[in-house]
Coordinates of C-alpha atoms in Angstrom, one line a residue:
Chain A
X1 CA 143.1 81.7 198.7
X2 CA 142.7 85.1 198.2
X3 CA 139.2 86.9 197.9
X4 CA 137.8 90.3 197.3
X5 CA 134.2 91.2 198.8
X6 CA 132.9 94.5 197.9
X7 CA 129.5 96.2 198.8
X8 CA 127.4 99.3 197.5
X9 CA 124.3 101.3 198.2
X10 CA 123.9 100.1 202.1
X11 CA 123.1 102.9 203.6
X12 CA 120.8 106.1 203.6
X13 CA 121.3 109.8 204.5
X14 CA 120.8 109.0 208.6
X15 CA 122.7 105.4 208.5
X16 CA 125.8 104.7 209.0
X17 CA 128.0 104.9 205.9
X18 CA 128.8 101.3 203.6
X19 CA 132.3 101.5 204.9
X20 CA 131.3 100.8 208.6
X21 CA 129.3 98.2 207.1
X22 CA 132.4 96.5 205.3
X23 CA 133.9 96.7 208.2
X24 CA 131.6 94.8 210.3
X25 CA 131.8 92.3 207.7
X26 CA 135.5 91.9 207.6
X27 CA 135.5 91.5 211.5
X28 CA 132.5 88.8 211.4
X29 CA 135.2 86.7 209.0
X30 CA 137.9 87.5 211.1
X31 CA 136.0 86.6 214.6
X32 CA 134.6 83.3 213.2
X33 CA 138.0 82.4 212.4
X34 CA 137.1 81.9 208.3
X35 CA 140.3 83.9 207.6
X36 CA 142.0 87.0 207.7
X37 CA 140.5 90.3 206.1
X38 CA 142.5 93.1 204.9
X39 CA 141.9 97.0 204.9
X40 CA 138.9 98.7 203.0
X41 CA 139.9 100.7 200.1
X42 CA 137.1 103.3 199.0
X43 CA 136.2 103.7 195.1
X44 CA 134.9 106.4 194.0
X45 CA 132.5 106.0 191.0
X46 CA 130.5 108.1 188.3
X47 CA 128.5 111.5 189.8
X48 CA 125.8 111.4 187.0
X49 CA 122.1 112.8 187.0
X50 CA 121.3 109.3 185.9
X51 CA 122.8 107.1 188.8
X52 CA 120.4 107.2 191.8
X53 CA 123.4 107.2 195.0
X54 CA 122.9 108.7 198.8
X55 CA 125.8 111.5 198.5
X56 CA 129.1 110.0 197.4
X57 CA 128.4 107.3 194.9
X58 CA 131.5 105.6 196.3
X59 CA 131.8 101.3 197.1
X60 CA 133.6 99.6 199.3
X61 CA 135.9 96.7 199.3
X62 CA 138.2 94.2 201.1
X63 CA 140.6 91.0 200.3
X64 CA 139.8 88.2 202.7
X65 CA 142.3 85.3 203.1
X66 CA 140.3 82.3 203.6
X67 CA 140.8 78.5 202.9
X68 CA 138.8 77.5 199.6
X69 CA 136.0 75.3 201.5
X70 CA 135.2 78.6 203.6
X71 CA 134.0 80.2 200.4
X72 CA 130.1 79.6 200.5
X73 CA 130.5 80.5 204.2
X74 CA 131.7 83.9 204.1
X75 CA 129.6 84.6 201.1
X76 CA 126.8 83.5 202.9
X77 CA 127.8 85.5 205.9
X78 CA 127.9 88.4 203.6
X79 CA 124.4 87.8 202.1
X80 CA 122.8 88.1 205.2
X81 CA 124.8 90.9 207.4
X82 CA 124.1 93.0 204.4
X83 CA 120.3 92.3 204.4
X84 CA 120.4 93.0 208.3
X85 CA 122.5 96.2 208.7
X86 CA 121.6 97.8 205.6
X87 CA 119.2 100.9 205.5
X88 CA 115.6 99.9 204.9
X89 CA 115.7 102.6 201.8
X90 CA 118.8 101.1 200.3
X91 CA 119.8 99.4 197.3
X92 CA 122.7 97.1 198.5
X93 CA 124.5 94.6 196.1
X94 CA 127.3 92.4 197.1
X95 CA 130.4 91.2 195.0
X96 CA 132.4 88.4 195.7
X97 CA 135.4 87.8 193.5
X98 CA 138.2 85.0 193.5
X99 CA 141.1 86.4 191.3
X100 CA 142.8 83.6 191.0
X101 CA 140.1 82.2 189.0
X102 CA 139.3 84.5 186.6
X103 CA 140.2 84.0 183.5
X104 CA 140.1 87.4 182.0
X105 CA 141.0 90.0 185.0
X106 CA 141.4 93.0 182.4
X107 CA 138.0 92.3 181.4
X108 CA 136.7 93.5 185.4
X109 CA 139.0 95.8 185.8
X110 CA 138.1 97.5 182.5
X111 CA 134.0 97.5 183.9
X112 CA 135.5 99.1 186.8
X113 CA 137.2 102.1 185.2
X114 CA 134.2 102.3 182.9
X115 CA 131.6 102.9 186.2
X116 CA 134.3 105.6 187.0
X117 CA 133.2 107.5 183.7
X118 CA 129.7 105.9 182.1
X119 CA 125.9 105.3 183.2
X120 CA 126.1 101.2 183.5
X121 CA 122.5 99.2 183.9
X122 CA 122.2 96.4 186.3
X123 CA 121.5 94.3 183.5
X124 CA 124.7 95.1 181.8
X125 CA 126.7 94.3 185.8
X126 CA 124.8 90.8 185.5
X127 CA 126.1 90.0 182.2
X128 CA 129.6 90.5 183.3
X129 CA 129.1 88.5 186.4
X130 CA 127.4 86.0 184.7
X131 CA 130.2 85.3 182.2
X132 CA 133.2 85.7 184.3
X133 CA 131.2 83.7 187.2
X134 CA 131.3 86.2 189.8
X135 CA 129.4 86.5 192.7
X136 CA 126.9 88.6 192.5
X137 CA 123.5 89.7 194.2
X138 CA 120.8 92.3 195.6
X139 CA 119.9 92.6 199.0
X140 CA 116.4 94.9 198.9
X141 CA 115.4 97.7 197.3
X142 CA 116.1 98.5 193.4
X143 CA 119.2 96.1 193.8
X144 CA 121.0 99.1 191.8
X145 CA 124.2 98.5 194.6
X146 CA 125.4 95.8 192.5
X147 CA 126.2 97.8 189.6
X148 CA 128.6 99.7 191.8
X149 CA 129.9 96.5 194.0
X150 CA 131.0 94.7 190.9
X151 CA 133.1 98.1 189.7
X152 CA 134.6 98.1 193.3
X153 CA 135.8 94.4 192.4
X154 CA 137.5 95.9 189.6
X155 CA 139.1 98.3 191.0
X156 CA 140.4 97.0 193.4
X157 CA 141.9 94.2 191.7
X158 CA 143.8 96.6 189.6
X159 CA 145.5 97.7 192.5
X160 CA 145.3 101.4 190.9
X161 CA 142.3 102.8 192.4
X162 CA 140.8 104.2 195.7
X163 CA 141.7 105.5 199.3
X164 CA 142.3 103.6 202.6
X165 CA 139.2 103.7 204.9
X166 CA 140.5 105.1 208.0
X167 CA 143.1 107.3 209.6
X168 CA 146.9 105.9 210.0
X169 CA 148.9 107.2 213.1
X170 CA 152.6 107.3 212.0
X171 CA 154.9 107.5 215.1
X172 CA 157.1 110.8 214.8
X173 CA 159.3 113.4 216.5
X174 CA 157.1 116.6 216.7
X175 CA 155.0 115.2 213.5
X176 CA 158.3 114.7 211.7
X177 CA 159.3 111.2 210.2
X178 CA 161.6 110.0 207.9
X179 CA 160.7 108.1 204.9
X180 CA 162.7 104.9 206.6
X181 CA 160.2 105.3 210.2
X182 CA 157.3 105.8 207.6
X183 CA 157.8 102.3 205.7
X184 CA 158.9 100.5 209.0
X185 CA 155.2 101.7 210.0
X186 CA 153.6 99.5 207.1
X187 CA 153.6 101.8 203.9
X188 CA 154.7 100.4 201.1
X189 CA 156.0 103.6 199.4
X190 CA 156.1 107.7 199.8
X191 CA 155.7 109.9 196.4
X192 CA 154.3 112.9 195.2
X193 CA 151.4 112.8 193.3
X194 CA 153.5 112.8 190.1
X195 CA 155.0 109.7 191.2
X196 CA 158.7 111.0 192.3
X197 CA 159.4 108.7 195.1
X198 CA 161.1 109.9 198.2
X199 CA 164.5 108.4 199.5
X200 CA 164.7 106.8 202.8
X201 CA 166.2 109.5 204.7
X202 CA 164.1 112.2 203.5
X203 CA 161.6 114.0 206.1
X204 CA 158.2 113.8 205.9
X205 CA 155.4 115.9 207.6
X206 CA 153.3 113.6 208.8
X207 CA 151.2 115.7 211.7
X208 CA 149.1 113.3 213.8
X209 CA 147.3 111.1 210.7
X210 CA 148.0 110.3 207.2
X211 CA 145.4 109.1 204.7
X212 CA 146.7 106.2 202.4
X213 CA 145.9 105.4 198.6
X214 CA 145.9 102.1 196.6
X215 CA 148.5 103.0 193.7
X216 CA 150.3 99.9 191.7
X217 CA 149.0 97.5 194.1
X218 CA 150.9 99.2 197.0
X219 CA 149.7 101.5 200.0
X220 CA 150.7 104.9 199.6
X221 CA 151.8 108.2 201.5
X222 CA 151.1 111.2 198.9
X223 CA 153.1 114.3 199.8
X224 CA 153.7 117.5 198.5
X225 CA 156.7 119.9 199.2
X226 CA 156.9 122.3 202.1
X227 CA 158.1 125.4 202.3
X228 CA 161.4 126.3 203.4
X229 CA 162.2 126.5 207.4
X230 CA 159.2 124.3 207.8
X231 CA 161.1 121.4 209.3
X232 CA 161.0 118.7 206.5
X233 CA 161.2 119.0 203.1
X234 CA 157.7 117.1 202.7
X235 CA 154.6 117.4 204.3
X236 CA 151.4 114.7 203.6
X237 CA 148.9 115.9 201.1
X238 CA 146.0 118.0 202.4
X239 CA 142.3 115.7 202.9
X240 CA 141.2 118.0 199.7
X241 CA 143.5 116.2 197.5
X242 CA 141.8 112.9 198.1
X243 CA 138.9 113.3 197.0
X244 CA 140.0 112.5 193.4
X245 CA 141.2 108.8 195.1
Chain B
X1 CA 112.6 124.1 208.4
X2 CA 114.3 128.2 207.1
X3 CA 116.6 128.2 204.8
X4 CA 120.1 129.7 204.9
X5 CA 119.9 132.8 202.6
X6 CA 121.4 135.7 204.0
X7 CA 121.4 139.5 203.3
X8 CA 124.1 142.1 202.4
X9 CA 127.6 141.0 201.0
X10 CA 127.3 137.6 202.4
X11 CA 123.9 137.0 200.7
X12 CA 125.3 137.8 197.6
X13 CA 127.9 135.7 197.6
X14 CA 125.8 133.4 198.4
X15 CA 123.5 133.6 195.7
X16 CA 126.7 133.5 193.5
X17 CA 126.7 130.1 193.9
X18 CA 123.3 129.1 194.0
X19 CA 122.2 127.8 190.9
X20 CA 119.3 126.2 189.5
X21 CA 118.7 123.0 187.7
X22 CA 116.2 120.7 186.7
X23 CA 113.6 122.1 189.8
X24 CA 116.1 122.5 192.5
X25 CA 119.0 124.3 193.6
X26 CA 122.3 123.5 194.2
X27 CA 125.9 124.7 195.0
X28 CA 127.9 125.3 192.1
X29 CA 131.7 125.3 194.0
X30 CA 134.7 123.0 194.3
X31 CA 136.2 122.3 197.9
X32 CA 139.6 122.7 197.1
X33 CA 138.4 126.3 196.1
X34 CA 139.5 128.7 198.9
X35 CA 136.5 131.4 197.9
X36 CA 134.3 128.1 197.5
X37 CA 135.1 127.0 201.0
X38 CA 134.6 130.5 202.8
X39 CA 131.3 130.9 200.8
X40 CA 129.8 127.3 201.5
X41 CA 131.0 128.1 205.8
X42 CA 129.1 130.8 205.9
X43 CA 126.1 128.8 204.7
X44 CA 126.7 125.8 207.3
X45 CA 127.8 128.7 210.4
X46 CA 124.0 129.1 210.9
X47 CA 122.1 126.0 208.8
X48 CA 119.9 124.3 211.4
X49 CA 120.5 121.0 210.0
X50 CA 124.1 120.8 209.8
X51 CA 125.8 117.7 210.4
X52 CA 129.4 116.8 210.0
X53 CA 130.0 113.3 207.9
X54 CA 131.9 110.4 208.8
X55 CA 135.6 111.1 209.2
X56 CA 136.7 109.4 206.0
X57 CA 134.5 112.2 203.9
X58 CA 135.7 115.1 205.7
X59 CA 137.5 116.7 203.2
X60 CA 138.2 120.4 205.0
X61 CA 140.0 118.8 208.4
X62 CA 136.8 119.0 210.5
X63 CA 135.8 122.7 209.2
X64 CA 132.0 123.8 209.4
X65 CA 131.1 123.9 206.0
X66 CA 128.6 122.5 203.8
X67 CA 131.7 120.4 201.9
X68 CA 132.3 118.5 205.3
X69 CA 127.9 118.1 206.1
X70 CA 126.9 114.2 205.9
X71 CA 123.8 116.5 204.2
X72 CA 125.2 117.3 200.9
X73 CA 125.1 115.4 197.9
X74 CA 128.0 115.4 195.9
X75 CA 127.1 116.7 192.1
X76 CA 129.8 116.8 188.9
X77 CA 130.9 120.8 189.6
X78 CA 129.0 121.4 193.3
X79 CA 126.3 119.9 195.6
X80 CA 123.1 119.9 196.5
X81 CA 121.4 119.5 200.2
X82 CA 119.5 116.5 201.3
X83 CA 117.5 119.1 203.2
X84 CA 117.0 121.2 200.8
X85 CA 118.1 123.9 202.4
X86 CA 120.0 126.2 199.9
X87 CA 117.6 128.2 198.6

């Protein structure tokens, strides 16, 4: 069955970032052979005077494929990497969702999109998890990280929010690939940001890297049109543009 | 540890940008503001602190500049520094 394990407020200023830390998590359930994790999406939440965050305010999460006895296992396994890699200072919380079990989806997805926009207590993340019977907990500190764990849940499971952690290396002629080479590479789909879709022969600009975002459950190439003479009609969007993934 | 306040043209804009709330100071700027970038370079060409972030929060393709510092802390319309170094 399908899972989603999300994590918030790991780290401090000096530490490494919460996305290293999901990582590490994804390959500990990989290498103990519990199942198979997918790629970390990043979620960006509220910037608010009132939300205490290092510099980003952003959460981290992952599906994991794992055979229903493993549950207790990994979430165990998440409990305590999180309470041994996380920054002394740090406020981590920890989400563990199974989709296929909750009976009102709309109803986490909806606390997601609200963290994106609205101050939201702990208390008020506990109540939600409580009554969809979620997964939930604190690992040190003010224990603020589960407020933002749970939204990254959410988000996640609406398959409409978020980046790719990493870089992706498309192969290419001279940086150039066509939308067909692009797919065969693993991406679901190439648009602009307005959502026009390219065709498979079309030519994209890929350079050396792309960065990928979670739009309509599918992972996505945003590009924007080149100028003319610049060897394809599409290049992919500039690093600024995803800041509002 | 000095601050990064400058003089002549480049102190003033600067200072353009530096504003003040609640006690401290902070960047007023948006990254994918050309004038914003140049300005917020100019602070991080000489800050002693200056640290670039982890590649996934580089949002200036490796550029010195406070946008790209692990340092700054992201605010609604700018940044501030964990170092509190604009000033």
């Amino acid at each position: 069955m399908e899972i989603l394990i999300s994590i918030d407020d790991t780290d401090d200023i000096d530490s490494r970032g919460t996305g290293e830390i999901a990582e590490l998590i994804a390959a500990g359930i990989d290498a103990n052979g519990w199942g198979t994790c997918g790629p970390v999406t990043r979620h960006q939440l509220l910037i608010h005077p009132d939300i205490p965050y290092t510099s980003h305010n952003s959460s981290m999460c992952f599906p994991a494929d794992i055979s229903g006895d493993m549950l207790d296992t990994v979430t165990n396994y998440c409990r305590a990497t999180l309470g041994e890699e996380s920054a002394p200072t740090s406020d981590p919380g920890l989400c563990v969702i199974v989709p296929e079990r909750l009976k009102h989806p709309e109803a986490l997805i909806e606390y997601g999109c609200r963290a994106k926009t609205t101050v939201i207590t702990k208390e008020e993340a506990y109540r939600m998890a409580s009554a969809h019977d979620i997964h939930l907990s604190e690992h040190g500190g003010t224990g603020q990280g589960v407020i933002g764990a749970l939204a990254g849940a959410g988000l996640r499971l609406s398959g409409n929010d978020g980046r790719f952690k990493g870089k992706f290396r498309i192969p290419s002629r001279h940086g150039i690939a066509t939308v067909r080479e692009i797919v065969r590479f693993g991406i679901d789909v190439v648009q602009t940001p307005e959502k026009r879709v390219l065709a498979e022969d079309e030519a994209v600009f890929v350079g050396e890297w792309v960065k990928l975002v979670l739009i309509d459950r599918k992972t996505v190439l945003l590009v924007v049109s080149t100028e003319a003479g610049a060897g394809a009609a599409w290049k992919a969007c500039e690093r600024t543009v995803f800041k509002d993934y | 540890m000095e601050g990064v306040r400058k003089n002549g043209i480049q102190g003033l804009l600067i200072m353009s940008r530096i504003m003040e709330k609640n006690g401290g100071v902070y960047f007023q700027g948006n990254v994918a503001n050309t004038d914003d970038l140049r300005v917020a370079s100019t602070i991080a060409e000489t800050c002693p602190a200056y640290s670039i972030d982890e590649d996934d929060e580089d949002y200036c393709n490796g550029v010195r500049t406070c946008f790209n510092c692990r340092y700054r802390r992201w605010l609604a319309d700018g940044f501030s520094c964990a170092r509190e170094l604009l000033c």
